[in-house]
Short mmCIF file of N, CA and C in Angstrom, two decimals:
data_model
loop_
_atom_site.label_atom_id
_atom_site.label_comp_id
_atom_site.label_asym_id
_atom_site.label_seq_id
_atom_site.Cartn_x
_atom_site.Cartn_y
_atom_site.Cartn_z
N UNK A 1 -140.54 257.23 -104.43
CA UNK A 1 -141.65 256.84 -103.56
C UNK A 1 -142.69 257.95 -103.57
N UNK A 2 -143.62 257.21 -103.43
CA UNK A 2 -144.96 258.60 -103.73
C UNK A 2 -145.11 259.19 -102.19
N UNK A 3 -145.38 260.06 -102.23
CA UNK A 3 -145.59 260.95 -100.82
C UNK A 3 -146.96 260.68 -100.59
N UNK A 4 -147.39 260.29 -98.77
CA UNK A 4 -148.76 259.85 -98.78
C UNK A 4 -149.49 260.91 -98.23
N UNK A 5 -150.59 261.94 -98.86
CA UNK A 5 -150.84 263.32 -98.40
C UNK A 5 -151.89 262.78 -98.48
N UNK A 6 -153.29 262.01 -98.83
CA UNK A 6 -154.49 261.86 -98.84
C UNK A 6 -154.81 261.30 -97.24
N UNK A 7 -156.15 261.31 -96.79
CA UNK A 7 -156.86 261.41 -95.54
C UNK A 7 -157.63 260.31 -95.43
N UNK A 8 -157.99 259.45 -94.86
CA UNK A 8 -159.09 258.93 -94.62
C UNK A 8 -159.50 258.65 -93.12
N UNK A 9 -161.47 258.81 -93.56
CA UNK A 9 -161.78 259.40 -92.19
C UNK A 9 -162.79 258.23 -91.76
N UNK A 10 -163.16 257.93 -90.78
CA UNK A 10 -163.60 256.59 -90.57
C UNK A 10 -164.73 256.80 -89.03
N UNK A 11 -165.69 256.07 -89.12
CA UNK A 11 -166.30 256.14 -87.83
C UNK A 11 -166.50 254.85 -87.28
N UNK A 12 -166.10 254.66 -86.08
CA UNK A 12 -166.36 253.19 -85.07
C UNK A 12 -166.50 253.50 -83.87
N UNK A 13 -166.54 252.29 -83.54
CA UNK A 13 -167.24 252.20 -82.15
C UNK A 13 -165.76 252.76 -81.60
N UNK A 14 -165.81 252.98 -80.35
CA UNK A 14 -164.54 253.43 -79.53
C UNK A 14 -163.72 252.36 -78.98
N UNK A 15 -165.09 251.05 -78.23
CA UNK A 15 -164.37 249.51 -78.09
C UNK A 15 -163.56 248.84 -79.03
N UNK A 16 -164.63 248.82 -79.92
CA UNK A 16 -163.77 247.94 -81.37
C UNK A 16 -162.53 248.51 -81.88
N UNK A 17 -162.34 250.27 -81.74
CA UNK A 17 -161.14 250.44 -82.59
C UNK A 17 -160.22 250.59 -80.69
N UNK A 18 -160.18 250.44 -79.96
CA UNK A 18 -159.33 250.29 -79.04
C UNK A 18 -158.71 248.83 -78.88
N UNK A 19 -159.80 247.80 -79.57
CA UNK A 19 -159.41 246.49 -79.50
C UNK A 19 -158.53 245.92 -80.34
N UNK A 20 -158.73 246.46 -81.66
CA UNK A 20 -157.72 246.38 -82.93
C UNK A 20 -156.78 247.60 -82.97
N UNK A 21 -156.72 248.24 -82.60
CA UNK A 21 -155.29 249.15 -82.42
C UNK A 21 -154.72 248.52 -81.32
N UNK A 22 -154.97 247.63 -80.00
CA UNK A 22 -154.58 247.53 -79.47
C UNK A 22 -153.38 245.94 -79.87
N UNK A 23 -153.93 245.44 -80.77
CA UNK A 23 -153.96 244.12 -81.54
C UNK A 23 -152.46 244.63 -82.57
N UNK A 24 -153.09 245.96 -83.38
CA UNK A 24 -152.22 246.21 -84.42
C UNK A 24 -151.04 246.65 -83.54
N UNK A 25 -151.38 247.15 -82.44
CA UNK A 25 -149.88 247.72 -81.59
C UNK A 25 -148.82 246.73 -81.32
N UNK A 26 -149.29 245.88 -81.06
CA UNK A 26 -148.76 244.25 -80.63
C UNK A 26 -147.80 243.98 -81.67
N UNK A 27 -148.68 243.96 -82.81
CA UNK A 27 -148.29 243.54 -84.05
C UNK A 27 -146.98 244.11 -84.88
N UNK A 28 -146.80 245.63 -84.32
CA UNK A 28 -146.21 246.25 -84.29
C UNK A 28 -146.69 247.00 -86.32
N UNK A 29 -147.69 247.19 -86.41
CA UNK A 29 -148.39 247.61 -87.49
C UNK A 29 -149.26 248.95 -86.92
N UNK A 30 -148.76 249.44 -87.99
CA UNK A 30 -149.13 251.33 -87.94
C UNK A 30 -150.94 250.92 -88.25
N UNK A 31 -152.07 252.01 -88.05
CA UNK A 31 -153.50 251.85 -88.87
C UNK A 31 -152.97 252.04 -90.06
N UNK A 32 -152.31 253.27 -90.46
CA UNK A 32 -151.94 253.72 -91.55
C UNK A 32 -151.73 252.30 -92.40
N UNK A 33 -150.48 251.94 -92.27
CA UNK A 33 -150.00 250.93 -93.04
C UNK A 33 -151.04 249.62 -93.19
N UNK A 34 -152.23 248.95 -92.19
CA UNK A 34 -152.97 248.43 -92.47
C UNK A 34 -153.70 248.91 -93.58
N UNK A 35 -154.65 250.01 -93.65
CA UNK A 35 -155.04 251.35 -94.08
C UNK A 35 -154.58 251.03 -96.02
N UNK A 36 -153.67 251.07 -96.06
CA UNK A 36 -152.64 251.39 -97.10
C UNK A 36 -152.94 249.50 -97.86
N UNK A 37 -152.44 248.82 -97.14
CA UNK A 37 -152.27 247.10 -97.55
C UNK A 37 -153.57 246.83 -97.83
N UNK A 38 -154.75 247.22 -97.05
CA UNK A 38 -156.27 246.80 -97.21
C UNK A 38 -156.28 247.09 -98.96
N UNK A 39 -156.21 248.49 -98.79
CA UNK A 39 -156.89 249.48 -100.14
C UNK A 39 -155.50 248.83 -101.22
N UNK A 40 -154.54 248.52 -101.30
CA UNK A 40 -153.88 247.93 -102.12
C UNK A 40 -154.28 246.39 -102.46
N UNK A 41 -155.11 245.54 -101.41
CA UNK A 41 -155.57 244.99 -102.10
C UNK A 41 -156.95 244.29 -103.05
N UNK A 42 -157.32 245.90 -102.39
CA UNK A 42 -159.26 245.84 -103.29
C UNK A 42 -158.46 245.75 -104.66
N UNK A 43 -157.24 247.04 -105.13
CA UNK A 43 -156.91 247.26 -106.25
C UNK A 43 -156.52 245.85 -106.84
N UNK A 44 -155.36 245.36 -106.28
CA UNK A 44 -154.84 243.54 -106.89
C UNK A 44 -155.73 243.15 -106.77
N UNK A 45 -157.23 242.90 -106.01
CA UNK A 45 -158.02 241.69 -106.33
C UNK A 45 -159.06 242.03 -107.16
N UNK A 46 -159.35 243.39 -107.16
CA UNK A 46 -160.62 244.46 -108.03
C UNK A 46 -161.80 243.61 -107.28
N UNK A 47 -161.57 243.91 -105.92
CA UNK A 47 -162.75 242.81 -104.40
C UNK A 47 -162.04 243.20 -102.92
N UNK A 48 -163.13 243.09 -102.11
CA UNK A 48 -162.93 243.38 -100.98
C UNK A 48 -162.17 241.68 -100.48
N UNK A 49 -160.96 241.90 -99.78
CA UNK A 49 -160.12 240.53 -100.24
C UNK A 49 -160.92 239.79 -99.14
N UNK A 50 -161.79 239.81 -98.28
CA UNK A 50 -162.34 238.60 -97.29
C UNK A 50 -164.07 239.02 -97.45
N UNK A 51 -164.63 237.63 -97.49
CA UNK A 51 -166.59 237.39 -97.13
C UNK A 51 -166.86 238.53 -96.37
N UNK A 52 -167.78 238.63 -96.95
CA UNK A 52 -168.94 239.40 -96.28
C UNK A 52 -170.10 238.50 -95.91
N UNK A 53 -170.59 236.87 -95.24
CA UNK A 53 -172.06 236.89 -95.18
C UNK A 53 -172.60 236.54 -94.22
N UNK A 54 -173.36 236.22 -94.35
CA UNK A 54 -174.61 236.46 -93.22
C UNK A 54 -174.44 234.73 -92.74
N UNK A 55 -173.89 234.82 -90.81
CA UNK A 55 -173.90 233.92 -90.06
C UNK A 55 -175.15 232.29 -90.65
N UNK A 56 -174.77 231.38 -90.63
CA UNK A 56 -175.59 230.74 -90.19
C UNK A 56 -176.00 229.85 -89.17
N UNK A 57 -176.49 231.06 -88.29
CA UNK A 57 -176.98 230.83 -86.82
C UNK A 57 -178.52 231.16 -87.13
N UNK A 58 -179.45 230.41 -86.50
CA UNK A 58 -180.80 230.56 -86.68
C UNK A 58 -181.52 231.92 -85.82
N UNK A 59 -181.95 232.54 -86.42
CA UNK A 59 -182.25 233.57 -85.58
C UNK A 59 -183.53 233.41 -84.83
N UNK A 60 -184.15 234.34 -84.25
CA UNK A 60 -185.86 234.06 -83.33
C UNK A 60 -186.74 234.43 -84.71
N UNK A 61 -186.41 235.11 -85.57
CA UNK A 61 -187.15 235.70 -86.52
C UNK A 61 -187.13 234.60 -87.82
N UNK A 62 -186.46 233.74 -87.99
CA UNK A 62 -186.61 232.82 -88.77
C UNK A 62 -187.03 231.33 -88.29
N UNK A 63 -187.12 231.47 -87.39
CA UNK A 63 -187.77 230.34 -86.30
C UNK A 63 -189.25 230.37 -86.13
N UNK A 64 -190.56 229.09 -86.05
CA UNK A 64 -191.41 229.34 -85.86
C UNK A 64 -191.57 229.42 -84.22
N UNK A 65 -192.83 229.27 -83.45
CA UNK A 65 -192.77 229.47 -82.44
C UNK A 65 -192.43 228.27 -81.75
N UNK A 66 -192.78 226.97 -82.04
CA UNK A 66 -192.86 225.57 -82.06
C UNK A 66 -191.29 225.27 -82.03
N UNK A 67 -190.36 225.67 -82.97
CA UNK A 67 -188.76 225.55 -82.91
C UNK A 67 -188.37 226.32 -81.80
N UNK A 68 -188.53 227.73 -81.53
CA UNK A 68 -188.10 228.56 -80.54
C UNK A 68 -188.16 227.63 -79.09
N UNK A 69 -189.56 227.35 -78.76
CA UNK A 69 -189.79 226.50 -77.37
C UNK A 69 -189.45 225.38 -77.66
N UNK A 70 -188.46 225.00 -78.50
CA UNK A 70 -187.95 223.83 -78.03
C UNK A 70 -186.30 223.87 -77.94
N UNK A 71 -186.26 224.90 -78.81
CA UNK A 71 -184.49 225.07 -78.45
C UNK A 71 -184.54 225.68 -76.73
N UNK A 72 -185.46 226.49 -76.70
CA UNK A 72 -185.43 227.33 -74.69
C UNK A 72 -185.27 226.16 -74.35
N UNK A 73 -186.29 224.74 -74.21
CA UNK A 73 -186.50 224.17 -73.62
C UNK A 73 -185.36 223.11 -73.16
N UNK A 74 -184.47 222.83 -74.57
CA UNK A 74 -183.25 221.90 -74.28
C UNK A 74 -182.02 223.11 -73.52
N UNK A 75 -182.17 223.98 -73.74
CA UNK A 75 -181.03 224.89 -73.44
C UNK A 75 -181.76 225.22 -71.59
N UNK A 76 -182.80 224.87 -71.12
CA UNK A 76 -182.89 225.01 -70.02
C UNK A 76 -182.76 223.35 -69.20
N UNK A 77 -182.71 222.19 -69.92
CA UNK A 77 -182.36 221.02 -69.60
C UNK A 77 -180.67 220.81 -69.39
N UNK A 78 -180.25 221.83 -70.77
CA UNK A 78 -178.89 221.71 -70.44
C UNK A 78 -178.27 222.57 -69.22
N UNK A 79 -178.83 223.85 -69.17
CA UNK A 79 -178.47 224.31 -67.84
C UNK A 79 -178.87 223.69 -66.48
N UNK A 80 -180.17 223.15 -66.53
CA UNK A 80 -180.65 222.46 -65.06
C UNK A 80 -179.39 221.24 -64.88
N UNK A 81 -178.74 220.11 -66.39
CA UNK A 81 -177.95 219.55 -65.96
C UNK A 81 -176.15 220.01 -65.85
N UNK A 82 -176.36 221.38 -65.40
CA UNK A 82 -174.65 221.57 -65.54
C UNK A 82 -173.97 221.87 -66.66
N UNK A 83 -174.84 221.54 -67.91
CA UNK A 83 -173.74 221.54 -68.89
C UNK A 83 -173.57 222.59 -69.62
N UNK A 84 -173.91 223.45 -68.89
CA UNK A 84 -173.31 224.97 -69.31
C UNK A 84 -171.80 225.65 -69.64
N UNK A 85 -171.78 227.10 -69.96
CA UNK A 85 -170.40 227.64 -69.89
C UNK A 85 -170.44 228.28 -68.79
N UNK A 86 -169.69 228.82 -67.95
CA UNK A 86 -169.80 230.04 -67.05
C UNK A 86 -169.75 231.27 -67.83
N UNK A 87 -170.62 232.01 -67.18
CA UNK A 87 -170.59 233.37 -68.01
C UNK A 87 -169.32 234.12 -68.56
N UNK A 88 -168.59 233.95 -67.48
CA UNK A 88 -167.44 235.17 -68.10
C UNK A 88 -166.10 234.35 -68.53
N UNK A 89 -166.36 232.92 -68.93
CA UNK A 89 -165.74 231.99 -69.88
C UNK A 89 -166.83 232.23 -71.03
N UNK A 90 -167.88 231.94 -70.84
CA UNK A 90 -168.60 232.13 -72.33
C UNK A 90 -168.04 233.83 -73.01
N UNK A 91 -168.13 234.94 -72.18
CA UNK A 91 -167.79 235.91 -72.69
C UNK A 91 -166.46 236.31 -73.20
N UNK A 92 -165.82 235.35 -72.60
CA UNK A 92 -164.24 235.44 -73.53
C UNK A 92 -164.11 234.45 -74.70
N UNK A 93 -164.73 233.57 -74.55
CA UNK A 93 -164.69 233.03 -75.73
C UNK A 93 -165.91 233.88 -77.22
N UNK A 94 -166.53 234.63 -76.55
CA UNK A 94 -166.92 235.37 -77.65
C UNK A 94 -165.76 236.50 -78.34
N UNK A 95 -165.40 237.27 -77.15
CA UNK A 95 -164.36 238.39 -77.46
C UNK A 95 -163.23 237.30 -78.41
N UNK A 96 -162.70 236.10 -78.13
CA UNK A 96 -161.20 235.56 -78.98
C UNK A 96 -162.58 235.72 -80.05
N UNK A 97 -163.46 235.39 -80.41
CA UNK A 97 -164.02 234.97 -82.34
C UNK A 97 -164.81 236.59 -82.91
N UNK A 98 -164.70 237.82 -81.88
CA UNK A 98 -164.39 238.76 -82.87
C UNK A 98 -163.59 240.07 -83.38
#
């Protein structure tokens, strides 16, 4: 077995890596050993093994002004009729998708 003496050094947010260590703890998975399985499989795939792209959610910047005031406008019809999320249901359902 090869002895694992190399380093790797990494910068993140403090949330995000408390959220996935907290995930990998569960999991009962070392970083290391994630760490190790990732980079073993750029090598087997000679590719980063999952997408990289860009959402397609419409942004304000690809929107004219004419689209913008009309999405506000249904999204304030839908709130005047109730059919909203509550905030801190909408905010957990963001945290489960990242």
């Amino acid at each position: 077995m090869a002895t694992k003496t190399a380093n790797v050094t990494a910068r993140v947010q403090p949330e995000i890596k408390r959220q996935a260590e907290e995930i990998l703890d569960r999991l009962g998975v070392p970083v290391s050993v994630l760490i190790d399985s990732l980079y073993r499989q750029i090598i087997m795939t000679n590719s980063i093994p999952y997408s990289f792209r860009v959402p397609a959610v419409p942004t304000r910047d690809a929107m004219t002004t004419e689209q913008f005031d009309r999405m506000m406008a249904e999204g304030l019809k839908q709130a005047k009729a109730g059919q909203g999320t509550d905030l801190k249901d909408a905010f957990a359902q963001i945290r489960e998708c990242i």
